[in-house]
Amino acid sequence: DAGITQSPRHKVTETGTPVTLRCHQTENHRYMYWYRQDPGHGLRLIHYSYGVKDTDKGEVSDGYSVSRSKTEDFLLTLESATSSQTSVYFCAISDPGTGGFYEQYFGPGTRLTVT
Amino acid sequence: KQEVTQIPAALSVPEGENLVLNCSFTDSAIYNLQWFRQDPGKGLTSLLLIQSSQREQTSGRLNASLDKSSGRSTLYIAASQPGDSATYLCAVSDSNYQLIWGAGTKLIIKP
């Protein structure tokens, strides 16, 4: 398994509070991604990073911000959590690899509940 | 806008059967296609990656095919086992190296 960890694995928080999720990799991969997974929607990209301090928005970025100050860490912040952000959050990594094809590898996920 | 569809949403078959899972996409301009497996409450495991120039990839009892012109991929599982029970997702890579996902097929293999 690719060396990807996510913390915390489970979190319950109240509406309006800030929340930060952490993704840590030991693979030195260039690209890192944050997804959310909800029933009926599959996986949706929130933000991704293509290098230290280089990030871009995904399909569902509203209400989320990210930071990447080191290759190995990618943080996802909910500035003011809402109930609609209750979801399972996955981090993924990728690198060109042989032939330049970006195969993605996933972390174990964080289950976030906003009450 | 690329859209990925997986049919059926759920499938239940007896152990030992060969089966096919389907994935279709609307825009043939893809870089690659990946099949993943997800067990309940767990993360995603990459099963196979097919490059846009390839027609198929094989790993053990799994074989994935790609027909870009028709916008279709199939995942063939031979001699299914109860341990194959999981949700299978396909995703296509666009020019920005992002993945666009199908909603998955939930597979149950009955002993």
PDB file of N, CA, C and O in Angstrom, chain A residues 37-81:
ATOM      1  N   GLN A  37     -16.876  11.953  -0.609  1.00  0.00           N
ATOM      2  CA  GLN A  37     -17.715  10.889  -1.144  1.00  0.00           C
ATOM      3  C   GLN A  37     -19.041  10.885  -0.418  1.00  0.00           C
ATOM      4  O   GLN A  37     -19.082  10.750   0.816  1.00  0.00           O
ATOM      5  N   ASP A  38     -20.111  11.026  -1.164  1.00  0.00           N
ATOM      6  CA  ASP A  38     -21.462  11.060  -0.614  1.00  0.00           C
ATOM      7  C   ASP A  38     -22.338  10.089  -1.384  1.00  0.00           C
ATOM      8  O   ASP A  38     -22.166   9.920  -2.600  1.00  0.00           O
ATOM      9  N   PRO A  39     -23.290   9.473  -0.702  1.00  0.00           N
ATOM     10  CA  PRO A  39     -24.222   8.562  -1.403  1.00  0.00           C
ATOM     11  C   PRO A  39     -24.912   9.274  -2.551  1.00  0.00           C
ATOM     12  O   PRO A  39     -25.376  10.399  -2.413  1.00  0.00           O
ATOM     13  N   GLY A  40     -24.945   8.616  -3.698  1.00  0.00           N
ATOM     14  CA  GLY A  40     -25.622   9.174  -4.861  1.00  0.00           C
ATOM     15  C   GLY A  40     -24.784  10.121  -5.684  1.00  0.00           C
ATOM     16  O   GLY A  40     -25.186  10.521  -6.772  1.00  0.00           O
ATOM     17  N   HIS A  41     -23.601  10.514  -5.159  1.00  0.00           N
ATOM     18  CA  HIS A  41     -22.748  11.453  -5.902  1.00  0.00           C
ATOM     19  C   HIS A  41     -21.399  10.867  -6.266  1.00  0.00           C
ATOM     20  O   HIS A  41     -20.658  11.451  -7.027  1.00  0.00           O
ATOM     21  N   GLY A  42     -21.053   9.741  -5.729  1.00  0.00           N
ATOM     22  CA  GLY A  42     -19.735   9.219  -5.999  1.00  0.00           C
ATOM     23  C   GLY A  42     -18.666  10.114  -5.398  1.00  0.00           C
ATOM     24  O   GLY A  42     -18.912  10.846  -4.434  1.00  0.00           O
ATOM     25  N   LEU A  43     -17.483  10.092  -5.962  1.00  0.00           N
ATOM     26  CA  LEU A  43     -16.386  10.934  -5.485  1.00  0.00           C
ATOM     27  C   LEU A  43     -16.362  12.243  -6.255  1.00  0.00           C
ATOM     28  O   LEU A  43     -16.500  12.261  -7.482  1.00  0.00           O
ATOM     29  N   ARG A  44     -16.179  13.326  -5.532  1.00  0.00           N
ATOM     30  CA  ARG A  44     -16.080  14.643  -6.157  1.00  0.00           C
ATOM     31  C   ARG A  44     -14.822  15.344  -5.660  1.00  0.00           C
ATOM     32  O   ARG A  44     -14.531  15.355  -4.461  1.00  0.00           O
ATOM     33  N   LEU A  45     -14.106  15.943  -6.588  1.00  0.00           N
ATOM     34  CA  LEU A  45     -12.837  16.594  -6.275  1.00  0.00           C
ATOM     35  C   LEU A  45     -13.087  17.946  -5.618  1.00  0.00           C
ATOM     36  O   LEU A  45     -13.840  18.771  -6.141  1.00  0.00           O
ATOM     37  N   ILE A  46     -12.413  18.188  -4.492  1.00  0.00           N
ATOM     38  CA  ILE A  46     -12.560  19.453  -3.779  1.00  0.00           C
ATOM     39  C   ILE A  46     -11.437  20.419  -4.193  1.00  0.00           C
ATOM     40  O   ILE A  46     -11.684  21.513  -4.682  1.00  0.00           O
ATOM     41  N   HIS A  47     -10.213  20.018  -3.952  1.00  0.00           N
ATOM     42  CA  HIS A  47      -9.023  20.780  -4.345  1.00  0.00           C
ATOM     43  C   HIS A  47      -7.921  19.786  -4.668  1.00  0.00           C
ATOM     44  O   HIS A  47      -7.953  18.650  -4.208  1.00  0.00           O
ATOM     45  N   TYR A  48      -6.943  20.260  -5.412  1.00  0.00           N
ATOM     46  CA  TYR A  48      -5.764  19.445  -5.613  1.00  0.00           C
ATOM     47  C   TYR A  48      -4.520  20.325  -5.603  1.00  0.00           C
ATOM     48  O   TYR A  48      -4.611  21.553  -5.703  1.00  0.00           O
ATOM     49  N   SER A  49      -3.375  19.670  -5.460  1.00  0.00           N
ATOM     50  CA  SER A  49      -2.100  20.372  -5.422  1.00  0.00           C
ATOM     51  C   SER A  49      -1.138  19.710  -6.386  1.00  0.00           C
ATOM     52  O   SER A  49      -1.062  18.481  -6.456  1.00  0.00           O
ATOM     53  N   TYR A  50      -0.402  20.530  -7.128  1.00  0.00           N
ATOM     54  CA  TYR A  50       0.586  20.006  -8.074  1.00  0.00           C
ATOM     55  C   TYR A  50       2.002  20.358  -7.657  1.00  0.00           C
ATOM     56  O   TYR A  50       2.927  20.273  -8.469  1.00  0.00           O
ATOM     57  N   GLY A  51       2.177  20.770  -6.403  1.00  0.00           N
ATOM     58  CA  GLY A  51       3.494  21.039  -5.848  1.00  0.00           C
ATOM     59  C   GLY A  51       3.356  21.867  -4.588  1.00  0.00           C
ATOM     60  O   GLY A  51       2.254  22.339  -4.258  1.00  0.00           O
ATOM     61  N   VAL A  52       4.470  22.059  -3.894  1.00  0.00           N
ATOM     62  CA  VAL A  52       4.447  22.868  -2.673  1.00  0.00           C
ATOM     63  C   VAL A  52       3.955  24.277  -2.999  1.00  0.00           C
ATOM     64  O   VAL A  52       4.441  24.920  -3.933  1.00  0.00           O
ATOM     65  N   LYS A  53       2.963  24.699  -2.287  1.00  0.00           N
ATOM     66  CA  LYS A  53       2.326  26.006  -2.421  1.00  0.00           C
ATOM     67  C   LYS A  53       1.535  26.185  -3.720  1.00  0.00           C
ATOM     68  O   LYS A  53       1.025  27.278  -3.998  1.00  0.00           O
ATOM     69  N   ASP A  54       1.414  25.124  -4.524  1.00  0.00           N
ATOM     70  CA  ASP A  54       0.658  25.176  -5.782  1.00  0.00           C
ATOM     71  C   ASP A  54      -0.615  24.366  -5.646  1.00  0.00           C
ATOM     72  O   ASP A  54      -0.569  23.137  -5.557  1.00  0.00           O
ATOM     73  N   THR A  55      -1.761  25.069  -5.652  1.00  0.00           N
ATOM     74  CA  THR A  55      -3.033  24.375  -5.491  1.00  0.00           C
ATOM     75  C   THR A  55      -4.049  24.922  -6.492  1.00  0.00           C
ATOM     76  O   THR A  55      -3.873  26.022  -7.040  1.00  0.00           O
ATOM     77  N   ASP A  56      -5.100  24.143  -6.717  1.00  0.00           N
ATOM     78  CA  ASP A  56      -6.150  24.585  -7.628  1.00  0.00           C
ATOM     79  C   ASP A  56      -7.478  24.002  -7.158  1.00  0.00           C
ATOM     80  O   ASP A  56      -7.512  23.004  -6.419  1.00  0.00           O
ATOM     81  N   LYS A  57      -8.563  24.635  -7.622  1.00  0.00           N
ATOM     82  CA  LYS A  57      -9.889  24.222  -7.204  1.00  0.00           C
ATOM     83  C   LYS A  57     -10.390  23.050  -8.018  1.00  0.00           C
ATOM     84  O   LYS A  57     -10.067  22.893  -9.191  1.00  0.00           O
ATOM     85  N   GLY A  58     -11.218  22.251  -7.371  1.00  0.00           N
ATOM     86  CA  GLY A  58     -11.905  21.184  -8.047  1.00  0.00           C
ATOM     87  C   GLY A  58     -13.363  21.513  -8.243  1.00  0.00           C
ATOM     88  O   GLY A  58     -13.784  22.674  -8.211  1.00  0.00           O
ATOM     89  N   GLU A  59     -14.150  20.473  -8.406  1.00  0.00           N
ATOM     90  CA  GLU A  59     -15.580  20.610  -8.734  1.00  0.00           C
ATOM     91  C   GLU A  59     -16.396  21.228  -7.616  1.00  0.00           C
ATOM     92  O   GLU A  59     -17.343  21.971  -7.866  1.00  0.00           O
ATOM     93  N   VAL A  60     -16.045  20.942  -6.332  1.00  0.00           N
ATOM     94  CA  VAL A  60     -16.878  21.360  -5.203  1.00  0.00           C
ATOM     95  C   VAL A  60     -16.029  22.077  -4.163  1.00  0.00           C
ATOM     96  O   VAL A  60     -15.964  21.663  -3.009  1.00  0.00           O
ATOM     97  N   SER A  61     -15.377  23.154  -4.536  1.00  0.00           N
ATOM     98  CA  SER A  61     -14.418  23.823  -3.662  1.00  0.00           C
ATOM     99  C   SER A  61     -15.030  24.850  -2.707  1.00  0.00           C
ATOM    100  O   SER A  61     -14.371  25.252  -1.736  1.00  0.00           O
ATOM    101  N   ASP A  62     -16.259  25.272  -2.935  1.00  0.00           N
ATOM    102  CA  ASP A  62     -16.859  26.299  -2.083  1.00  0.00           C
ATOM    103  C   ASP A  62     -16.929  25.841  -0.632  1.00  0.00           C
ATOM    104  O   ASP A  62     -17.413  24.754  -0.339  1.00  0.00           O
ATOM    105  N   GLY A  63     -16.449  26.687   0.281  1.00  0.00           N
ATOM    106  CA  GLY A  63     -16.477  26.371   1.706  1.00  0.00           C
ATOM    107  C   GLY A  63     -15.252  25.631   2.195  1.00  0.00           C
ATOM    108  O   GLY A  63     -15.149  25.342   3.385  1.00  0.00           O
ATOM    109  N   TYR A  64     -14.319  25.359   1.293  1.00  0.00           N
ATOM    110  CA  TYR A  64     -13.093  24.635   1.630  1.00  0.00           C
ATOM    111  C   TYR A  64     -11.864  25.441   1.195  1.00  0.00           C
ATOM    112  O   TYR A  64     -11.895  26.115   0.168  1.00  0.00           O
ATOM    113  N   SER A  65     -10.796  25.311   1.976  1.00  0.00           N
ATOM    114  CA  SER A  65      -9.503  25.848   1.565  1.00  0.00           C
ATOM    115  C   SER A  65      -8.445  24.793   1.835  1.00  0.00           C
ATOM    116  O   SER A  65      -8.668  23.860   2.617  1.00  0.00           O
ATOM    117  N   VAL A  66      -7.300  24.915   1.161  1.00  0.00           N
ATOM    118  CA  VAL A  66      -6.231  23.933   1.324  1.00  0.00           C
ATOM    119  C   VAL A  66      -4.896  24.654   1.454  1.00  0.00           C
ATOM    120  O   VAL A  66      -4.753  25.820   1.086  1.00  0.00           O
ATOM    121  N   SER A  67      -3.930  23.924   1.978  1.00  0.00           N
ATOM    122  CA  SER A  67      -2.572  24.434   2.032  1.00  0.00           C
ATOM    123  C   SER A  67      -1.604  23.280   1.908  1.00  0.00           C
ATOM    124  O   SER A  67      -1.873  22.171   2.382  1.00  0.00           O
ATOM    125  N   ARG A  68      -0.482  23.572   1.275  1.00  0.00           N
ATOM    126  CA  ARG A  68       0.577  22.569   1.145  1.00  0.00           C
ATOM    127  C   ARG A  68       1.916  23.286   1.301  1.00  0.00           C
ATOM    128  O   ARG A  68       2.437  23.870   0.361  1.00  0.00           O
ATOM    129  N   SER A  69       2.461  23.208   2.490  1.00  0.00           N
ATOM    130  CA  SER A  69       3.740  23.868   2.801  1.00  0.00           C
ATOM    131  C   SER A  69       4.918  22.910   2.677  1.00  0.00           C
ATOM    132  O   SER A  69       6.079  23.341   2.614  1.00  0.00           O
ATOM    133  N   LYS A  70       4.630  21.617   2.637  1.00  0.00           N
ATOM    134  CA  LYS A  70       5.663  20.605   2.455  1.00  0.00           C
ATOM    135  C   LYS A  70       5.145  19.558   1.474  1.00  0.00           C
ATOM    136  O   LYS A  70       3.934  19.343   1.371  1.00  0.00           O
ATOM    137  N   THR A  71       6.059  18.896   0.796  1.00  0.00           N
ATOM    138  CA  THR A  71       5.662  17.881  -0.173  1.00  0.00           C
ATOM    139  C   THR A  71       4.754  16.838   0.447  1.00  0.00           C
ATOM    140  O   THR A  71       3.792  16.382  -0.159  1.00  0.00           O
ATOM    141  N   GLU A  72       5.045  16.460   1.694  1.00  0.00           N
ATOM    142  CA  GLU A  72       4.369  15.325   2.294  1.00  0.00           C
ATOM    143  C   GLU A  72       3.030  15.626   2.928  1.00  0.00           C
ATOM    144  O   GLU A  72       2.282  14.712   3.257  1.00  0.00           O
ATOM    145  N   ASP A  73       2.686  16.903   3.131  1.00  0.00           N
ATOM    146  CA  ASP A  73       1.460  17.236   3.851  1.00  0.00           C
ATOM    147  C   ASP A  73       0.523  18.108   3.019  1.00  0.00           C
ATOM    148  O   ASP A  73       0.951  19.103   2.413  1.00  0.00           O
ATOM    149  N   PHE A  74      -0.776  17.753   3.053  1.00  0.00           N
ATOM    150  CA  PHE A  74      -1.798  18.513   2.346  1.00  0.00           C
ATOM    151  C   PHE A  74      -2.962  18.669   3.307  1.00  0.00           C
ATOM    152  O   PHE A  74      -3.535  17.668   3.749  1.00  0.00           O
ATOM    153  N   LEU A  75      -3.274  19.893   3.669  1.00  0.00           N
ATOM    154  CA  LEU A  75      -4.302  20.165   4.669  1.00  0.00           C
ATOM    155  C   LEU A  75      -5.575  20.677   4.006  1.00  0.00           C
ATOM    156  O   LEU A  75      -5.520  21.519   3.105  1.00  0.00           O
ATOM    157  N   LEU A  76      -6.700  20.184   4.495  1.00  0.00           N
ATOM    158  CA  LEU A  76      -8.011  20.646   4.033  1.00  0.00           C
ATOM    159  C   LEU A  76      -8.695  21.325   5.209  1.00  0.00           C
ATOM    160  O   LEU A  76      -8.827  20.716   6.266  1.00  0.00           O
ATOM    161  N   THR A  77      -9.134  22.570   5.029  1.00  0.00           N
ATOM    162  CA  THR A  77      -9.771  23.323   6.100  1.00  0.00           C
ATOM    163  C   THR A  77     -11.183  23.715   5.723  1.00  0.00           C
ATOM    164  O   THR A  77     -11.420  24.217   4.618  1.00  0.00           O
ATOM    165  N   LEU A  78     -12.086  23.431   6.640  1.00  0.00           N
ATOM    166  CA  LEU A  78     -13.450  23.937   6.555  1.00  0.00           C
ATOM    167  C   LEU A  78     -13.495  25.126   7.504  1.00  0.00           C
ATOM    168  O   LEU A  78     -13.394  24.953   8.714  1.00  0.00           O
ATOM    169  N   GLU A  79     -13.602  26.305   6.970  1.00  0.00           N
ATOM    170  CA  GLU A  79     -13.492  27.518   7.801  1.00  0.00           C
ATOM    171  C   GLU A  79     -14.627  27.619   8.808  1.00  0.00           C
ATOM    172  O   GLU A  79     -14.438  28.030   9.942  1.00  0.00           O
ATOM    173  N   SER A  80     -15.816  27.240   8.366  1.00  0.00           N
ATOM    174  CA  SER A  80     -17.003  27.284   9.224  1.00  0.00           C
ATOM    175  C   SER A  80     -17.902  26.133   8.779  1.00  0.00           C
ATOM    176  O   SER A  80     -18.656  26.266   7.817  1.00  0.00           O
ATOM    177  N   ALA A  81     -17.774  25.011   9.476  1.00  0.00           N
ATOM    178  CA  ALA A  81     -18.420  23.787   9.022  1.00  0.00           C
ATOM    179  C   ALA A  81     -19.950  23.930   8.967  1.00  0.00           C
ATOM    180  O   ALA A  81     -20.567  24.563   9.838  1.00  0.00           O
TER     181      ALA A  81
END
